[in-house]
């Protein structure tokens, strides 16, 4: 009843027990049967069935046993190979992701440095343009300021008229206010 509840493992135990019952009679006949039994049990449940056939059928059965052992080893190696392949694939993907992450980090670093350099170049260019514009404004203001004294030399009547206009526009209201409110600044 216990074997029925074990499922696939139980059927393997039943097959192995049946094979052992048959082989115990063969073990008495030859000590090589013990080695074959151990090899068959190590190989797989299918190897146990082949061991029974080998012990019953003689030297041709030994060849079958060897083939069963080889098949079991190949199956184990294939399973290990699949596991190794999966591990290699996982490691490869992880390595690729890590390499991609490093590549993205390097690209981001390069892009950041490039943007910093471009911002620095733009700032320096803006500073140079502002400096040139400031110098141009200063030169224009100096030229206008220099032109005024020259205008007086070239046109003395214009200078006199300008002085009269300044006197009329600025000084007359002051004088008028002082005359109305005699504060002693202007004598009339």
Backbone as ProteinMPNN parsed JSONL, in Angstrom:
{"seq_chain_A": "XXXXXXXXXXXXXXXXXXXXXXXXXXXXXXXXXXXXXXXXXXXXXXXXXXXXXXXXXXXXXXXXXXXXXXXXXXXXXXXXXXXXXXXXXXXXXXXXXXXXXXXXXXXXXXXXXXXXXXXXXXXXXXXXXXXXXXXXXXXXXXXXXXXXXXXXXXXXXXXXXXXXXXXXXXXXXXXXXXXXXXXXXXXX", "coords_chain_A": {"N_chain_A": [[0.804, -1.17, 0.0], [1.95, 1.209, 0.715], [3.752, 1.525, -1.358], [2.044, 2.008, -3.491], [1.161, 4.577, -2.962], [3.358, 6.111, -3.438], [3.705, 6.688, -6.123], [5.426, 7.355, -9.11], [7.948, 6.876, -8.072], [7.417, 4.683, -6.475], [6.789, 2.696, -8.369], [9.254, 2.348, -9.517], [10.625, 1.296, -7.362], [9.27, -1.16, -7.093], [9.935, -2.384, -9.541], [12.677, -2.559, -9.235], [12.845, -4.237, -6.989], [11.74, -6.598, -7.964], [13.638, -7.232, -9.902], [15.828, -7.618, -8.283], [15.117, -9.926, -6.867], [15.25, -11.838, -8.874], [17.931, -11.673, -9.534], [19.353, -12.448, -7.276], [19.541, -15.185, -7.258], [21.293, -15.508, -9.343], [23.532, -14.331, -8.297], [24.656, -16.144, -6.604], [25.757, -17.883, -8.387], [27.846, -16.53, -9.778], [30.521, -14.303, -8.939], [30.815, -12.055, -10.52], [28.331, -11.21, -11.082], [27.548, -9.634, -8.927], [28.991, -7.265, -9.293], [27.866, -6.498, -11.715], [25.238, -6.135, -10.891], [25.481, -3.987, -9.081], [26.446, -1.995, -10.826], [24.25, -1.82, -12.542], [22.233, -0.938, -10.806], [23.243, 1.543, -10.122], [23.188, 2.794, -12.587], [20.431, 3.072, -13.71], [16.824, 2.549, -13.435], [16.068, 1.272, -15.783], [18.412, 0.047, -16.414], [18.486, -1.959, -14.488], [16.544, -3.726, -15.405], [17.78, -4.478, -17.785], [19.986, -5.709, -16.688], [18.885, -7.987, -15.561], [18.101, -9.262, -17.913], [20.639, -9.617, -19.004], [21.897, -11.293, -17.186], [20.392, -13.545, -17.486], [20.655, -14.178, -20.197], [23.367, -14.506, -20.831], [26.723, -13.97, -22.251], [25.931, -12.194, -24.366], [24.035, -10.726, -23.113], [25.59, -9.31, -21.316], [26.789, -7.485, -23.017], [24.52, -6.02, -23.656], [24.033, -4.975, -21.147], [26.268, -3.338, -20.819], [25.746, -1.517, -22.877], [23.415, -0.425, -21.81], [24.434, 0.784, -19.516], [26.128, 2.655, -20.713], [24.193, 4.149, -22.066], [22.8, 5.162, -19.862], [24.774, 6.707, -18.622], [25.229, 8.532, -20.685], [22.718, 9.708, -20.71], [22.701, 10.893, -18.164], [24.868, 12.629, -18.487], [23.838, 14.164, -20.556], [21.668, 15.373, -19.27], [23.093, 16.816, -17.349], [24.514, 18.358, -19.131], [22.467, 19.884, -20.293], [21.679, 21.319, -18.041], [24.071, 22.699, -17.553], [24.169, 24.13, -19.932], [21.889, 25.734, -19.642], [22.674, 27.177, -17.362], [24.902, 28.457, -18.457], [23.634, 29.973, -20.42], [22.046, 31.631, -18.799], [24.066, 32.915, -17.341], [25.33, 34.117, -19.496], [23.33, 35.878, -20.396], [23.099, 37.482, -18.124], [25.679, 38.505, -18.091], [25.61, 39.889, -20.516], [23.601, 41.761, -19.933], [24.839, 43.106, -17.837], [27.063, 44.077, -19.204], [25.715, 45.679, -21.043], [24.577, 47.491, -19.278], [26.903, 48.709, -18.258], [27.826, 49.768, -20.643], [25.74, 51.562, -21.201], [26.047, 53.237, -19.015], [28.584, 54.277, -19.538], [28.017, 55.558, -21.978], [26.148, 57.448, -21.062], [27.775, 58.908, -19.366], [29.628, 59.932, -21.22], [27.856, 61.434, -22.803], [26.963, 63.267, -20.88], [29.361, 64.606, -20.256], [29.878, 65.66, -22.783], [27.65, 67.373, -23.071], [28.191, 69.113, -20.969], [30.594, 70.251, -21.864], [29.64, 71.465, -24.217], [27.829, 73.301, -23.068], [29.63, 74.858, -21.644], [31.163, 75.893, -23.768], [29.134, 77.328, -25.071], [28.518, 79.177, -23.067], [30.933, 80.569, -22.826], [31.077, 81.579, -25.426], [28.79, 83.204, -25.403], [29.583, 85.005, -23.426], [31.797, 86.172, -24.687], [30.51, 87.34, -26.895], [28.84, 89.158, -25.525], [30.797, 90.756, -24.396], [31.988, 91.822, -26.71], [29.753, 93.191, -27.736], [29.349, 95.013, -25.659], [31.747, 96.483, -25.768], [31.418, 97.556, -28.312], [29.151, 99.173, -27.856], [30.26, 100.942, -25.995], [32.214, 102.145, -27.61], [30.546, 103.362, -29.497], [29.128, 105.135, -27.843], [31.261, 106.669, -26.95], [32.051, 107.768, -29.359], [29.799, 109.326, -29.946], [29.882, 111.051, -27.767], [32.314, 112.24, -28.2], [31.767, 113.513, -30.538], [30.089, 115.636, -29.854], [31.626, 117.748, -28.55], [33.179, 118.352, -30.762], [31.23, 119.224, -32.469], [30.592, 121.699, -31.423], [32.872, 123.105, -32.03], [32.821, 123.052, -34.78], [30.385, 124.278, -35.237], [29.808, 127.027, -33.851], [27.69, 128.791, -33.397], [25.536, 127.085, -33.054], [26.218, 125.896, -30.669], [26.028, 128.076, -28.959], [23.323, 128.571, -29.215], [22.305, 126.268, -28.094], [23.179, 126.494, -25.483], [21.718, 128.75, -24.734], [19.168, 127.685, -24.927], [19.262, 125.711, -22.95], [19.61, 127.404, -20.804], [17.233, 128.785, -20.925], [15.325, 126.735, -20.61], [16.011, 125.448, -18.271], [17.211, 127.16, -16.351], [15.532, 129.484, -16.241], [12.977, 128.785, -15.026], [13.892, 128.345, -12.45], [14.909, 130.809, -11.723], [12.561, 132.311, -11.898], [11.038, 131.177, -9.873], [12.582, 131.831, -7.707], [12.363, 134.59, -7.735], [9.718, 134.956, -7.151], [9.492, 133.943, -4.627], [11.281, 135.312, -2.668], [14.371, 134.447, -1.869], [16.846, 135.201, -1.679], [18.61, 134.418, -3.615], [18.647, 135.483, -6.191], [19.001, 138.728, -7.453], [16.836, 141.272, -8.174]], "CA_chain_A": [[0.0, 0.0, 0.0], [2.877, 2.33, 0.747], [4.329, 1.671, -2.692], [1.002, 2.579, -4.343], [1.07, 6.014, -2.697], [4.586, 6.788, -3.856], [3.613, 7.077, -7.525], [6.493, 6.903, -10.008], [9.039, 6.323, -7.266], [6.988, 3.358, -6.039], [6.926, 1.728, -9.464], [10.693, 2.064, -9.664], [10.985, 0.375, -6.28], [8.724, -2.482, -7.421], [10.744, -2.959, -10.621], [13.989, -2.887, -8.685], [12.693, -5.39, -6.089], [11.572, -7.792, -8.794], [14.921, -7.545, -10.529], [16.721, -8.139, -7.244], [14.728, -11.311, -6.581], [15.772, -12.697, -9.938], [19.391, -11.661, -9.586], [19.984, -13.113, -6.141], [19.881, -16.558, -7.672], [22.473, -15.417, -10.214], [24.678, -13.906, -7.504], [25.271, -17.35, -6.067], [26.481, -18.54, -9.47], [29.116, -15.881, -10.139], [30.773, -13.024, -8.261], [30.7, -10.948, -11.472], [26.947, -10.743, -11.014], [27.463, -8.561, -7.93], [29.459, -6.045, -9.951], [26.854, -6.111, -12.697], [24.074, -5.636, -10.164], [25.804, -2.643, -8.569], [26.477, -1.082, -11.971], [22.893, -1.626, -13.041], [21.496, -0.113, -9.854], [23.758, 2.909, -10.228], [22.861, 3.366, -13.891], [19.043, 3.529, -13.756], [15.889, 1.415, -13.37], [16.132, 0.519, -17.043], [19.615, -0.769, -16.316], [18.155, -3.147, -13.694], [15.869, -4.669, -16.312], [18.793, -5.012, -18.698], [20.827, -6.616, -15.906], [18.167, -9.265, -15.488], [18.251, -9.903, -19.225], [22.039, -9.992, -19.211], [22.212, -12.453, -16.365], [19.684, -14.71, -18.025], [21.037, -14.495, -21.576], [24.808, -14.784, -20.895], [27.615, -12.904, -22.724], [25.223, -11.182, -25.164], [23.382, -9.864, -22.131], [26.599, -8.397, -20.769], [26.905, -6.397, -23.992], [23.352, -5.159, -23.458], [24.238, -4.248, -19.898], [27.238, -2.268, -21.094], [25.024, -0.493, -23.637], [22.51, 0.261, -20.887], [25.254, 1.669, -18.687], [26.559, 3.783, -21.557], [23.015, 4.991, -22.283], [22.511, 5.868, -18.616], [25.802, 7.745, -18.455], [24.949, 9.57, -21.683], [21.535, 10.43, -20.252], [23.129, 11.757, -17.06], [25.687, 13.708, -19.047], [22.956, 15.054, -21.319], [20.943, 16.196, -18.298], [24.066, 17.767, -16.817], [24.826, 19.303, -20.211], [21.353, 20.836, -20.403], [21.785, 22.216, -16.89], [25.2, 23.6, -17.801], [23.777, 25.037, -21.007], [20.993, 26.736, -19.058], [23.491, 28.069, -16.531], [25.711, 29.294, -19.344], [22.742, 30.968, -21.032], [21.697, 32.621, -17.773], [25.268, 33.716, -17.099], [25.554, 34.954, -20.683], [22.357, 36.979, -20.38], [23.501, 38.39, -17.045], [26.88, 39.194, -18.551], [25.194, 40.859, -21.537], [22.908, 42.864, -19.27], [25.846, 43.882, -17.117], [27.839, 44.812, -20.208], [24.847, 46.735, -21.575], [24.492, 48.516, -18.238], [28.172, 49.443, -18.258], [27.861, 50.553, -21.88], [24.831, 52.694, -21.026], [26.668, 54.147, -18.065], [29.663, 54.973, -20.244], [27.384, 56.483, -22.924], [25.572, 58.558, -20.297], [28.896, 59.719, -18.913], [30.142, 60.661, -22.385], [26.856, 62.438, -23.168], [27.0, 64.31, -19.857], [30.578, 65.404, -20.457], [29.694, 66.421, -24.027], [26.73, 68.475, -22.78], [28.908, 70.067, -20.131], [31.529, 70.978, -22.731], [28.842, 72.343, -25.079], [27.331, 74.406, -22.249], [30.779, 75.716, -21.365], [31.477, 76.61, -25.007], [28.064, 78.304, -25.292], [28.674, 80.246, -22.076], [32.1, 81.377, -23.212], [30.705, 82.315, -26.638], [27.872, 84.263, -24.984], [30.387, 85.997, -22.72], [32.591, 86.897, -25.687], [29.585, 88.193, -27.649], [28.446, 90.264, -24.652], [31.961, 91.634, -24.29], [32.11, 92.543, -27.981], [28.636, 94.136, -27.812], [29.627, 96.088, -24.701], [32.816, 97.329, -26.32], [30.827, 98.307, -29.426], [28.327, 100.239, -27.269], [31.163, 101.955, -25.434], [32.808, 102.898, -28.72], [29.502, 104.22, -30.072], [28.883, 106.223, -26.891], [32.433, 107.554, -26.982], [32.016, 108.516, -30.622], [28.787, 110.376, -29.809], [30.37, 112.035, -26.802], [33.412, 112.962, -28.837], [31.191, 114.32, -31.617], [29.484, 116.85, -29.297], [32.578, 118.874, -28.481], [33.576, 118.727, -32.121], [30.124, 119.972, -33.064], [30.715, 123.086, -30.967], [33.96, 123.738, -32.778], [32.378, 123.21, -36.163], [29.21, 125.152, -35.305], [29.76, 127.766, -32.585], [26.363, 129.383, -33.184], [24.698, 126.009, -32.523], [26.58, 125.737, -29.258], [25.442, 129.219, -28.244], [21.873, 128.354, -29.187], [22.048, 125.183, -27.136], [23.368, 127.058, -24.135], [20.561, 129.61, -24.48], [18.009, 126.818, -24.724], [19.433, 125.123, -21.614], [19.369, 128.481, -19.857], [15.816, 129.105, -20.959], [14.523, 125.611, -20.125], [16.375, 124.996, -16.922], [17.504, 128.24, -15.405], [14.44, 130.454, -16.102], [12.026, 128.441, -13.959], [14.545, 128.503, -11.143], [14.959, 132.258, -11.461], [11.193, 132.774, -11.663], [10.642, 130.728, -8.542], [13.352, 132.589, -6.729], [11.839, 135.95, -7.696], [8.439, 134.944, -6.465], [9.763, 133.652, -3.211], [12.607, 135.882, -2.532], [15.169, 133.723, -0.886], [18.156, 135.805, -1.688], [19.517, 133.848, -4.607], [18.736, 136.323, -7.379], [18.592, 140.105, -7.187], [16.137, 141.884, -9.293]], "C_chain_A": [[0.865, 1.26, 0.0], [3.456, 2.595, -0.625], [3.323, 2.298, -3.643], [0.891, 4.081, -4.165], [2.294, 6.772, -3.192], [4.574, 7.192, -5.323], [4.732, 6.484, -8.349], [7.648, 6.298, -9.227], [8.684, 4.925, -6.782], [7.128, 2.325, -7.137], [8.385, 1.397, -9.719], [11.139, 1.083, -8.586], [10.479, -1.038, -6.565], [9.565, -3.145, -8.493], [12.105, -3.381, -10.097], [13.897, -4.116, -7.782], [12.527, -6.681, -6.879], [12.873, -8.206, -9.449], [15.887, -8.118, -9.513], [16.387, -9.593, -6.901], [15.293, -12.26, -7.624], [17.281, -12.782, -9.857], [20.044, -12.323, -8.391], [20.347, -14.555, -6.461], [21.128, -16.546, -8.539], [23.715, -15.044, -9.419], [25.414, -15.106, -6.923], [26.16, -17.983, -7.124], [27.8, -17.845, -9.782], [29.288, -14.571, -9.372], [30.696, -11.834, -9.217], [29.287, -10.392, -11.483], [26.766, -9.618, -10.016], [27.88, -7.243, -8.557], [28.441, -5.551, -10.96], [25.618, -5.533, -12.013], [24.312, -4.214, -9.663], [25.819, -1.629, -9.702], [25.079, -0.793, -12.489], [22.08, -0.742, -12.111], [21.948, 1.343, -9.905], [23.257, 3.571, -11.503], [21.453, 3.914, -13.933], [18.123, 2.333, -13.605], [15.873, 0.608, -14.661], [17.351, -0.38, -17.056], [19.374, -2.027, -15.502], [17.474, -4.188, -14.574], [16.859, -5.28, -17.287], [19.744, -5.96, -17.976], [20.175, -7.992, -15.803], [18.304, -10.008, -16.803], [19.678, -10.391, -19.446], [22.399, -11.231, -18.411], [21.541, -13.718, -16.891], [20.285, -15.124, -19.36], [22.515, -14.742, -21.778], [25.606, -13.644, -21.508], [26.937, -11.85, -23.599], [24.497, -10.212, -24.25], [24.349, -8.89, -21.49], [26.79, -7.217, -21.711], [25.732, -5.441, -23.86], [23.483, -4.331, -22.181], [25.2, -3.088, -20.09], [26.57, -1.144, -21.87], [24.074, 0.298, -22.739], [23.273, 1.229, -19.996], [25.705, 2.894, -19.472], [25.391, 4.739, -21.785], [22.675, 5.79, -21.034], [23.499, 6.996, -18.381], [25.562, 8.888, -19.429], [23.748, 10.401, -21.256], [21.889, 11.376, -19.106], [23.957, 12.929, -17.565], [24.837, 14.696, -19.835], [22.176, 15.959, -20.378], [21.87, 17.239, -17.685], [24.425, 18.808, -17.87], [23.733, 20.333, -20.395], [21.402, 21.831, -19.249], [22.927, 23.208, -17.081], [24.88, 24.603, -18.898], [22.857, 26.129, -20.481], [21.759, 27.718, -18.181], [24.339, 29.001, -17.379], [24.86, 30.367, -20.012], [22.372, 32.058, -20.032], [22.888, 33.526, -17.492], [25.551, 34.637, -18.277], [24.612, 36.138, -20.724], [22.721, 37.991, -19.306], [24.725, 39.187, -17.458], [26.529, 40.252, -19.591], [24.489, 42.051, -20.909], [23.887, 43.738, -18.507], [26.682, 44.7, -18.094], [27.012, 45.943, -20.799], [24.695, 47.857, -20.558], [25.751, 49.356, -18.168], [28.262, 50.321, -19.493], [26.946, 51.767, -21.771], [25.403, 53.718, -20.058], [27.77, 54.953, -18.732], [29.077, 55.974, -21.234], [26.781, 57.685, -22.205], [26.667, 59.487, -19.798], [29.456, 60.555, -20.049], [29.169, 61.761, -22.787], [26.844, 63.586, -22.164], [28.212, 65.212, -20.007], [30.447, 66.254, -21.712], [28.754, 67.6, -23.805], [27.391, 69.539, -21.911], [29.872, 70.901, -20.959], [30.772, 71.93, -23.643], [28.292, 73.535, -24.301], [28.453, 75.382, -21.925], [31.148, 76.542, -22.59], [30.423, 77.682, -25.274], [28.179, 79.469, -24.316], [29.834, 81.158, -22.431], [31.775, 82.198, -24.454], [29.764, 83.466, -26.291], [28.626, 85.376, -24.265], [31.208, 86.828, -23.697], [31.7, 87.829, -26.499], [29.122, 89.382, -26.811], [29.584, 91.259, -24.494], [32.127, 92.468, -25.554], [30.997, 93.579, -28.112], [28.842, 95.305, -26.851], [30.696, 97.044, -25.202], [32.269, 98.17, -27.47], [29.949, 99.44, -28.905], [29.189, 101.34, -26.669], [31.798, 102.804, -26.529], [31.782, 103.837, -29.354], [29.205, 105.397, -29.151], [30.047, 107.202, -26.878], [32.448, 108.383, -28.257], [30.972, 109.625, -30.549], [29.266, 111.464, -28.851], [31.497, 112.869, -27.402], [32.879, 113.884, -29.935], [30.59, 115.611, -31.07], [30.496, 117.984, -29.144], [33.04, 119.314, -29.871], [32.479, 119.522, -32.812], [30.188, 121.437, -32.642], [31.809, 123.813, -31.719], [33.512, 123.989, -34.21], [31.222, 124.208, -36.287], [29.08, 125.916, -33.987], [28.387, 128.399, -32.328], [25.4, 128.335, -32.615], [24.962, 125.783, -31.05], [25.957, 126.857, -28.433], [23.926, 129.037, -28.136], [21.521, 127.263, -28.174], [22.192, 125.704, -25.71], [22.179, 127.941, -23.782], [19.323, 128.754, -24.194], [18.088, 126.17, -23.343], [19.126, 126.184, -20.569], [17.882, 128.788, -19.774], [15.001, 127.984, -20.319], [14.805, 125.258, -18.675], [16.492, 126.174, -15.959], [16.333, 129.208, -15.217], [13.416, 130.031, -15.059], [12.622, 128.594, -12.566], [14.556, 129.979, -10.762], [13.557, 132.774, -11.151], [10.722, 132.373, -10.275], [11.358, 131.506, -7.472], [12.824, 134.009, -6.633], [10.511, 135.975, -6.957], [8.614, 134.747, -4.968], [11.173, 134.117, -2.952], [13.352, 135.151, -1.436], [16.605, 134.215, -0.918], [19.11, 135.221, -2.692], [19.721, 134.788, -5.79], [18.261, 137.72, -7.003], [17.91, 140.648, -8.425], [16.167, 143.371, -9.282]], "O_chain_A": [[0.532, 2.253, -0.647], [3.636, 3.747, -1.018], [3.717, 3.056, -4.528], [0.561, 4.792, -5.114], [2.234, 7.992, -3.343], [5.41, 8.004, -5.718], [4.976, 5.278, -8.31], [8.257, 5.323, -9.666], [9.56, 4.067, -6.686], [7.54, 1.194, -6.875], [8.708, 0.272, -10.101], [11.917, 0.165, -8.845], [11.187, -2.011, -6.305], [9.884, -4.329, -8.388], [12.624, -4.434, -10.469], [14.792, -4.96, -7.812], [13.087, -7.718, -6.526], [13.178, -9.395, -9.54], [16.679, -9.004, -9.836], [17.289, -10.398, -6.669], [15.758, -13.352, -7.298], [17.856, -13.846, -10.085], [21.202, -12.729, -8.486], [21.355, -15.072, -5.978], [21.935, -17.473, -8.479], [24.83, -15.394, -9.809], [26.635, -15.088, -6.77], [27.2, -18.557, -6.801], [28.794, -18.527, -10.031], [28.329, -13.824, -9.177], [30.528, -10.703, -8.763], [29.07, -9.237, -11.85], [25.93, -8.738, -10.22], [27.212, -6.225, -8.381], [28.176, -4.353, -11.06], [25.026, -4.565, -12.492], [23.451, -3.346, -9.803], [25.273, -0.534, -9.567], [24.76, 0.345, -12.834], [21.321, 0.111, -12.571], [21.141, 2.26, -9.751], [22.94, 4.761, -11.509], [21.274, 5.109, -14.168], [18.595, 1.196, -13.642], [15.684, -0.608, -14.632], [17.321, -1.458, -17.649], [19.98, -3.062, -15.779], [17.783, -5.377, -14.502], [16.786, -6.472, -17.583], [20.253, -6.906, -18.576], [20.836, -9.021, -15.942], [18.58, -11.207, -16.832], [19.892, -11.463, -20.013], [23.115, -12.109, -18.892], [22.07, -14.821, -16.75], [20.411, -16.319, -19.627], [22.889, -15.175, -22.867], [25.248, -12.479, -21.334], [27.352, -10.691, -23.566], [24.356, -9.029, -24.563], [23.972, -7.767, -21.157], [26.937, -6.08, -21.263], [25.894, -4.223, -23.935], [23.103, -3.161, -22.133], [24.972, -1.989, -19.585], [26.784, 0.033, -21.58], [23.936, 1.514, -22.873], [22.825, 2.349, -19.748], [25.671, 4.018, -18.973], [25.544, 5.959, -21.714], [22.303, 6.96, -21.126], [23.119, 8.1, -17.991], [25.671, 10.059, -19.067], [23.737, 11.623, -21.406], [21.437, 12.52, -19.077], [23.777, 14.068, -17.134], [25.072, 15.903, -19.797], [22.03, 17.155, -20.632], [21.491, 18.398, -17.519], [24.617, 19.983, -17.558], [24.011, 21.51, -20.624], [21.197, 23.03, -19.441], [22.781, 24.4, -16.811], [25.261, 25.77, -18.818], [23.013, 27.301, -20.822], [21.534, 28.927, -18.237], [24.482, 30.183, -17.068], [25.284, 31.513, -20.158], [22.379, 33.245, -20.357], [22.747, 34.746, -17.413], [25.958, 35.785, -18.099], [25.015, 37.258, -21.039], [22.665, 39.199, -19.533], [24.808, 40.39, -17.211], [27.063, 41.361, -19.57], [24.731, 43.199, -21.283], [23.78, 44.964, -18.526], [26.975, 45.869, -17.845], [27.527, 47.036, -21.033], [24.682, 49.034, -20.921], [25.68, 50.577, -18.034], [28.711, 51.466, -19.424], [27.31, 52.867, -22.189], [25.259, 54.924, -20.26], [27.883, 56.161, -18.522], [29.56, 57.102, -21.337], [26.891, 58.814, -22.683], [26.508, 60.708, -19.807], [29.729, 61.743, -19.877], [29.582, 62.884, -23.079], [26.727, 64.748, -22.552], [28.105, 66.433, -19.9], [30.847, 67.418, -21.726], [29.015, 68.702, -24.288], [27.165, 70.734, -22.107], [29.96, 72.115, -20.78], [31.193, 73.071, -23.834], [28.285, 74.656, -24.81], [28.246, 76.595, -21.931], [31.413, 77.74, -22.482], [30.755, 78.805, -25.655], [27.962, 80.62, -24.693], [29.721, 82.381, -22.345], [32.143, 83.369, -24.541], [29.911, 84.571, -26.813], [28.34, 86.556, -24.469], [31.304, 88.047, -23.553], [32.073, 88.971, -26.767], [29.02, 90.496, -27.325], [29.358, 92.469, -24.461], [32.376, 93.672, -25.485], [31.242, 94.706, -28.542], [28.547, 96.451, -27.189], [30.567, 98.261, -25.076], [32.604, 99.347, -27.6], [29.987, 100.547, -29.442], [28.889, 102.525, -26.815], [31.908, 104.023, -26.399], [32.107, 104.97, -29.707], [29.048, 106.526, -29.615], [29.849, 108.415, -26.804], [32.813, 109.558, -28.239], [31.21, 110.735, -31.027], [29.074, 112.653, -29.103], [31.608, 114.064, -27.132], [33.479, 114.919, -30.223], [30.587, 116.614, -31.785], [30.219, 119.098, -29.586], [33.262, 120.499, -30.118], [32.758, 120.389, -33.64], [29.868, 122.321, -33.436], [31.686, 125.002, -32.012], [33.805, 125.041, -34.779], [31.089, 124.894, -37.3], [28.328, 125.504, -33.104], [27.968, 128.528, -31.177], [24.546, 128.66, -31.789], [24.044, 125.513, -30.276], [25.425, 126.622, -27.348], [23.329, 129.315, -27.096], [20.512, 127.369, -27.476], [21.391, 125.369, -24.838], [21.683, 127.89, -22.657], [18.529, 129.079, -23.312], [17.08, 126.092, -22.641], [18.465, 125.906, -19.568], [17.341, 129.021, -18.693], [14.075, 128.26, -19.557], [13.915, 124.817, -17.949], [15.918, 126.155, -14.871], [16.155, 129.717, -14.11], [13.01, 130.871, -14.256], [11.917, 128.936, -11.617], [14.253, 130.346, -9.627], [13.382, 133.586, -10.242], [10.075, 133.16, -9.584], [10.779, 131.806, -6.428], [12.833, 134.588, -5.546], [10.222, 136.917, -6.22], [7.913, 135.361, -4.164], [12.127, 133.342, -3.024], [13.013, 135.225, -0.255], [17.47, 133.67, -0.232], [20.309, 135.496, -2.636], [20.823, 134.886, -6.33], [17.248, 137.88, -6.322], [18.372, 140.485, -9.554], [15.61, 144.006, -10.178]]}, "name": "protein", "num_of_chains": 1, "seq": "XXXXXXXXXXXXXXXXXXXXXXXXXXXXXXXXXXXXXXXXXXXXXXXXXXXXXXXXXXXXXXXXXXXXXXXXXXXXXXXXXXXXXXXXXXXXXXXXXXXXXXXXXXXXXXXXXXXXXXXXXXXXXXXXXXXXXXXXXXXXXXXXXXXXXXXXXXXXXXXXXXXXXXXXXXXXXXXXXXXXXXXXXXXX"}
